[in-house]
């Protein structure tokens, strides 16, 4: 297929390269010259703006992978943006993690222009983007989902239909809010147990065969040297950064305000990650939040 790809950062660059490897012809754009040079070397054609990507000859699908809502608005709706030049019927897929309201507004604007649109945020991190094993949570019509599924499968392993426009973002935000909370709860329980005299590995073993078990305790335990493959066992380097978790908790609390839904623990979690980030820890893996405890 002839594809457009905008946003070639830590996630977008390996995703775009996987599409080139799968045999697609890509026209790409990013604000970073370095990112563009890398994609040119990988075989992509370079455009000078989002509008130029969207109007590339015979382009069938345009994918975006941008930092946040304001970038998505600007790339789609702004001057030199996609909506200024895109032909009718070109499918637009936004894989950025943004708030569900913005996703719905942009999709509505797309529909008014005659373009189908899907929101398709991912989980799986940069490792999943490199290996093509991301999970895509997709919102939009079933028909457009079915059309996009084979393409998304070349960048991911689990492609999940979540329902109407914006629902991909809803699923992502709800899951990551729970993850942020469960990591803090695991850190608190592990720290309490160890400071009262338990061996961390024995304690984790008990939790993981008891009712406290969760992904944060079992796969990604925040206590060092409990799970060999977890970032806690390599100085909290790599993994999912505190600032990325903070961004997702911000989206969750904003979405909750919009829905008039209390998210008490989500809001507390957001403040704890904010405190931890303000102490200079924004780039550490989010499980490092255990450092707020004394051990
Ligand atoms: P990143 O900051 O590495 O990359 C974003 C890219 O977008 C950059 O190359 C930047 O130059 C480009 N960009 C910004 N504004 C632009 C514009 N107006 N036109 C063209 N390009 C523009 O971010 P990332 O880590 O690749 O994350 C992208 C999205 O994926 C975010 O929404 C993030 O929340 C989400 N996400 C990230 C991870 C992760 O582990 N990094 C995991 C899941 C989801």
XYZ file of C-alpha atoms and ligand atoms in Angstrom:
339
model
C 0.000 0.000 0.000
C 0.967 3.644 -0.291
C 1.053 5.034 3.226
C 1.742 8.321 4.982
C 3.384 8.382 8.435
C 3.764 11.477 10.624
C 5.658 11.476 13.953
C 8.857 9.442 13.853
C 9.934 9.426 17.506
C 10.755 6.542 19.844
C 7.558 4.743 18.835
C 6.747 6.056 15.352
C 10.179 5.413 13.854
C 10.275 1.633 14.510
C 6.583 1.337 13.580
C 7.228 3.042 10.233
C 10.281 0.846 9.625
C 8.187 -2.276 10.238
C 5.727 -1.087 7.578
C 8.579 -0.562 5.086
C 9.881 -4.065 5.900
C 6.386 -5.419 5.192
C 6.638 -3.988 1.657
C 4.631 -0.744 1.878
C 5.684 2.532 0.250
C 5.914 5.270 2.875
C 5.906 9.062 2.657
C 6.872 10.482 6.047
C 7.161 13.745 7.965
C 8.567 14.796 11.330
C 9.863 18.104 12.703
C 13.200 16.414 13.409
C 15.645 16.269 10.492
C 17.526 13.437 12.173
C 14.356 11.326 12.373
C 13.673 12.011 8.688
C 17.234 11.094 7.670
C 16.897 7.739 9.430
C 13.657 6.950 7.609
C 15.095 8.070 4.275
C 17.907 5.553 4.796
C 15.285 2.900 5.558
C 13.612 3.607 2.193
C 10.873 6.194 2.872
C 10.125 9.315 0.794
C 10.359 12.557 2.755
C 7.616 15.223 2.767
C 7.925 18.854 3.924
C 4.658 19.024 5.912
C 1.700 16.924 7.103
C -0.279 18.349 4.159
C 2.338 17.026 1.735
C 2.138 13.542 3.318
C -1.650 13.580 3.014
C -1.562 14.630 -0.651
C 1.215 12.236 -1.747
C 0.219 10.437 -4.962
C -2.305 7.629 -4.373
C -1.847 7.598 -0.597
C -4.418 5.222 0.933
C -3.826 5.523 4.679
C -2.142 8.190 6.844
C -0.886 7.174 10.290
C 0.115 9.642 13.018
C 2.157 8.960 16.180
C 2.536 12.257 18.037
C 3.363 13.278 21.622
C 0.048 14.760 22.848
C -3.389 16.225 22.013
C -2.099 19.658 20.960
C 0.238 18.077 18.381
C -2.607 15.956 17.014
C -4.837 19.032 16.676
C -2.100 20.964 14.924
C -1.111 18.151 12.527
C -4.736 17.463 11.490
C -6.467 20.849 11.831
C -3.633 23.407 11.715
C -2.085 25.331 8.830
C -0.226 22.931 6.550
C -2.143 20.144 8.254
C -3.669 16.934 6.925
C -7.211 18.302 6.485
C -5.905 21.064 4.193
C -4.965 18.616 1.456
C -6.196 15.085 2.082
C -8.368 13.438 -0.604
C -11.738 12.014 0.363
C -11.805 8.408 1.574
C -8.145 8.297 2.681
C -8.218 6.447 6.010
C -6.662 8.361 8.927
C -5.302 6.426 11.915
C -4.054 8.276 14.981
C -1.921 6.032 17.213
C -0.909 8.803 19.663
C -2.106 8.569 23.276
C -4.429 11.559 23.740
C -7.653 12.391 25.583
C -10.804 10.711 24.242
C -12.600 14.055 23.706
C -9.923 15.361 21.320
C -9.893 11.999 19.511
C -13.663 12.276 19.024
C -13.508 15.918 17.871
C -10.790 15.217 15.290
C -12.623 12.104 14.052
C -15.814 14.166 13.659
C -13.919 16.802 11.656
C -12.463 13.995 9.499
C -15.898 12.564 8.818
C -17.161 16.006 7.782
C -14.317 16.130 5.236
C -15.233 12.666 3.942
C -12.408 10.798 5.636
C -12.857 7.745 7.839
C -10.773 7.890 11.023
C -9.696 5.480 13.756
C -8.072 6.190 17.109
C -5.578 3.384 17.751
C -3.343 4.047 20.777
C -0.868 1.328 21.667
C 0.648 -0.432 24.623
C 3.862 -2.405 24.556
C 6.420 0.416 24.657
C 9.445 0.924 22.443
C 10.351 -2.788 22.696
C 6.943 -3.726 21.287
C 7.271 -1.082 18.555
C 10.670 -2.515 17.505
C 9.540 -6.135 17.527
C 6.128 -5.451 15.960
C 4.287 -6.883 18.968
C 2.289 -3.817 20.090
C -1.297 -4.006 21.312
C -3.598 -1.620 19.418
C -6.819 -0.442 21.111
C -8.998 0.773 18.267
C -12.021 3.089 18.232
C -14.159 3.869 15.168
C -16.530 1.960 12.922
C -16.226 -1.822 12.670
C -15.900 -1.561 8.890
C -12.891 0.758 9.120
C -11.406 -1.409 11.867
C -11.631 -4.482 9.630
C -9.991 -2.599 6.765
C -7.132 -1.417 9.006
C -6.587 -4.665 10.886
C -4.105 -6.306 8.444
C -2.035 -3.114 8.379
C -1.997 -2.749 12.169
C -1.041 -6.432 12.426
C 2.237 -5.568 10.699
C 3.112 -3.374 13.695
C 1.346 -5.287 16.457
C 0.219 -8.650 17.762
C -3.087 -7.851 19.478
C -5.466 -5.623 17.553
C -8.535 -5.027 19.712
C -11.766 -3.386 18.600
C -13.034 -1.158 21.432
C -16.184 0.308 19.861
C -17.033 3.854 18.757
C -14.634 6.652 18.013
C -12.529 7.611 21.057
C -12.990 4.252 22.761
C -9.428 3.152 21.956
C -8.245 6.106 24.060
C -10.782 5.276 26.778
C -9.427 1.708 27.064
C -5.836 2.929 27.152
C -6.508 5.591 29.796
C -8.495 3.223 32.062
C -5.838 0.498 31.882
C -2.918 2.841 32.533
C -4.692 4.514 35.439
C -5.124 1.087 37.056
C -1.472 0.262 36.341
C -0.277 3.517 37.948
C -2.378 2.837 41.052
C -1.453 -0.853 41.332
C 2.258 -0.024 41.097
C 1.991 2.416 44.004
C -0.002 -0.128 46.023
C 2.577 -2.849 45.317
C 5.430 -0.508 46.270
C 3.664 0.353 49.524
C 2.993 -3.293 50.439
C 6.535 -4.426 49.581
C 8.103 -1.565 51.555
C 5.905 -2.186 54.569
C 6.657 -5.922 54.563
C 10.422 -5.465 54.187
C 10.646 -2.768 56.855
C 8.793 -5.125 59.221
C 11.382 -7.826 58.600
C 10.215 -9.901 55.602
C 12.577 -11.063 52.888
C 11.405 -9.271 49.692
C 11.486 -12.411 47.530
C 9.530 -14.477 50.069
C 6.995 -11.662 50.468
C 6.572 -11.283 46.702
C 6.158 -15.066 46.387
C 3.349 -15.009 48.959
C 1.607 -12.009 47.364
C 1.881 -13.651 43.934
C 0.120 -16.804 45.131
C -2.419 -14.865 47.224
C -5.142 -12.320 46.722
C -2.792 -9.327 46.433
C -1.355 -10.652 43.181
C -1.281 -8.283 40.202
C 0.899 -7.528 37.155
C 2.886 -4.968 39.166
C 3.711 -7.523 41.870
C 4.289 -10.525 39.630
C 5.857 -9.383 36.364
C 7.179 -5.922 37.211
C 7.829 -5.968 40.957
C 9.226 -2.566 42.041
C 11.507 -4.048 44.704
C 15.072 -4.617 43.367
C 16.143 -8.195 42.539
C 12.731 -9.771 43.091
C 12.000 -10.151 39.358
C 15.210 -10.415 37.350
C 13.744 -8.997 34.115
C 12.006 -6.007 35.782
C 13.514 -2.480 35.544
C 13.828 -2.517 39.385
C 16.627 -5.076 38.958
C 18.616 -2.779 36.609
C 18.492 0.560 38.405
C 15.032 1.477 37.002
C 16.592 2.165 33.580
C 14.521 1.565 30.418
C 10.899 0.471 30.741
C 8.022 2.970 30.967
C 9.119 6.383 32.210
C 7.627 8.223 35.210
C 6.802 11.198 32.960
C 4.916 8.983 30.470
C 2.880 7.510 33.343
C 2.282 11.037 34.610
C 0.999 12.060 31.183
C -1.448 9.113 31.081
C -2.713 9.812 34.621
C -3.271 13.433 33.572
C -5.395 12.173 30.654
C -7.335 9.904 33.027
C -8.133 12.678 35.510
C -9.057 15.091 32.689
C -11.342 12.478 31.111
C -12.867 11.822 34.549
C -13.612 15.541 34.953
C -15.342 15.498 31.578
C -17.391 12.417 32.537
C -18.100 13.814 36.057
C -16.741 10.528 37.418
C -14.692 10.418 40.650
C -11.232 8.835 40.252
C -9.950 9.330 43.776
C -7.060 6.878 43.659
C -6.171 7.942 40.111
C -5.847 11.545 41.295
C -3.707 10.561 44.307
C -1.503 8.434 42.027
C -1.096 11.396 39.661
C 0.079 13.623 42.536
C 2.547 11.002 43.796
C 4.128 10.584 40.336
C 4.185 14.372 40.007
C 6.040 14.709 43.317
C 8.474 11.984 42.284
C 9.050 13.575 38.868
C 9.638 17.007 40.451
C 12.448 15.411 42.473
C 14.293 14.756 39.192
C 13.080 11.206 38.540
C 10.965 11.766 35.416
C 13.127 9.577 33.182
C 13.285 6.569 35.536
C 10.944 3.622 35.043
C 7.649 4.271 36.837
C 8.225 1.377 39.278
C 10.952 3.571 40.846
C 8.061 5.265 42.695
C 8.997 2.793 45.477
C 11.885 5.185 46.235
C 9.350 7.450 47.958
C 9.536 4.829 50.733
C 12.490 4.634 53.039
C 13.840 1.235 51.888
P 8.482 10.997 20.950
O 8.506 12.305 21.635
O 9.706 10.141 20.958
O 8.082 11.207 19.388
C 7.146 12.115 18.924
C 7.596 12.595 17.545
O 6.589 13.470 17.027
C 8.911 13.375 17.579
O 9.819 12.823 16.647
C 8.490 14.799 17.207
O 9.482 15.495 16.470
C 7.258 14.519 16.368
N 6.384 15.692 16.253
C 5.931 16.517 17.216
N 5.136 17.478 16.692
C 5.097 17.246 15.353
C 4.469 17.900 14.267
N 3.728 18.997 14.444
N 4.656 17.394 13.025
C 5.415 16.305 12.836
N 6.042 15.630 13.833
C 5.892 16.112 15.059
O 7.234 10.213 21.550
P 6.984 8.620 21.529
O 7.637 7.996 22.723
O 7.274 8.116 20.146
O 5.414 8.586 21.802
C 4.462 8.874 20.802
C 3.074 8.614 21.361
O 2.980 7.247 21.767
C 2.741 9.458 22.603
O 1.407 9.874 22.499
C 2.963 8.489 23.759
O 2.159 8.786 24.886
C 2.545 7.171 23.124
N 3.164 5.981 23.734
C 4.487 5.969 24.026
C 5.041 4.829 24.603
C 6.512 4.779 24.942
O 6.923 3.837 25.643
N 7.337 5.698 24.448
C 4.237 3.713 24.862
C 2.883 3.741 24.504
C 2.358 4.890 23.945
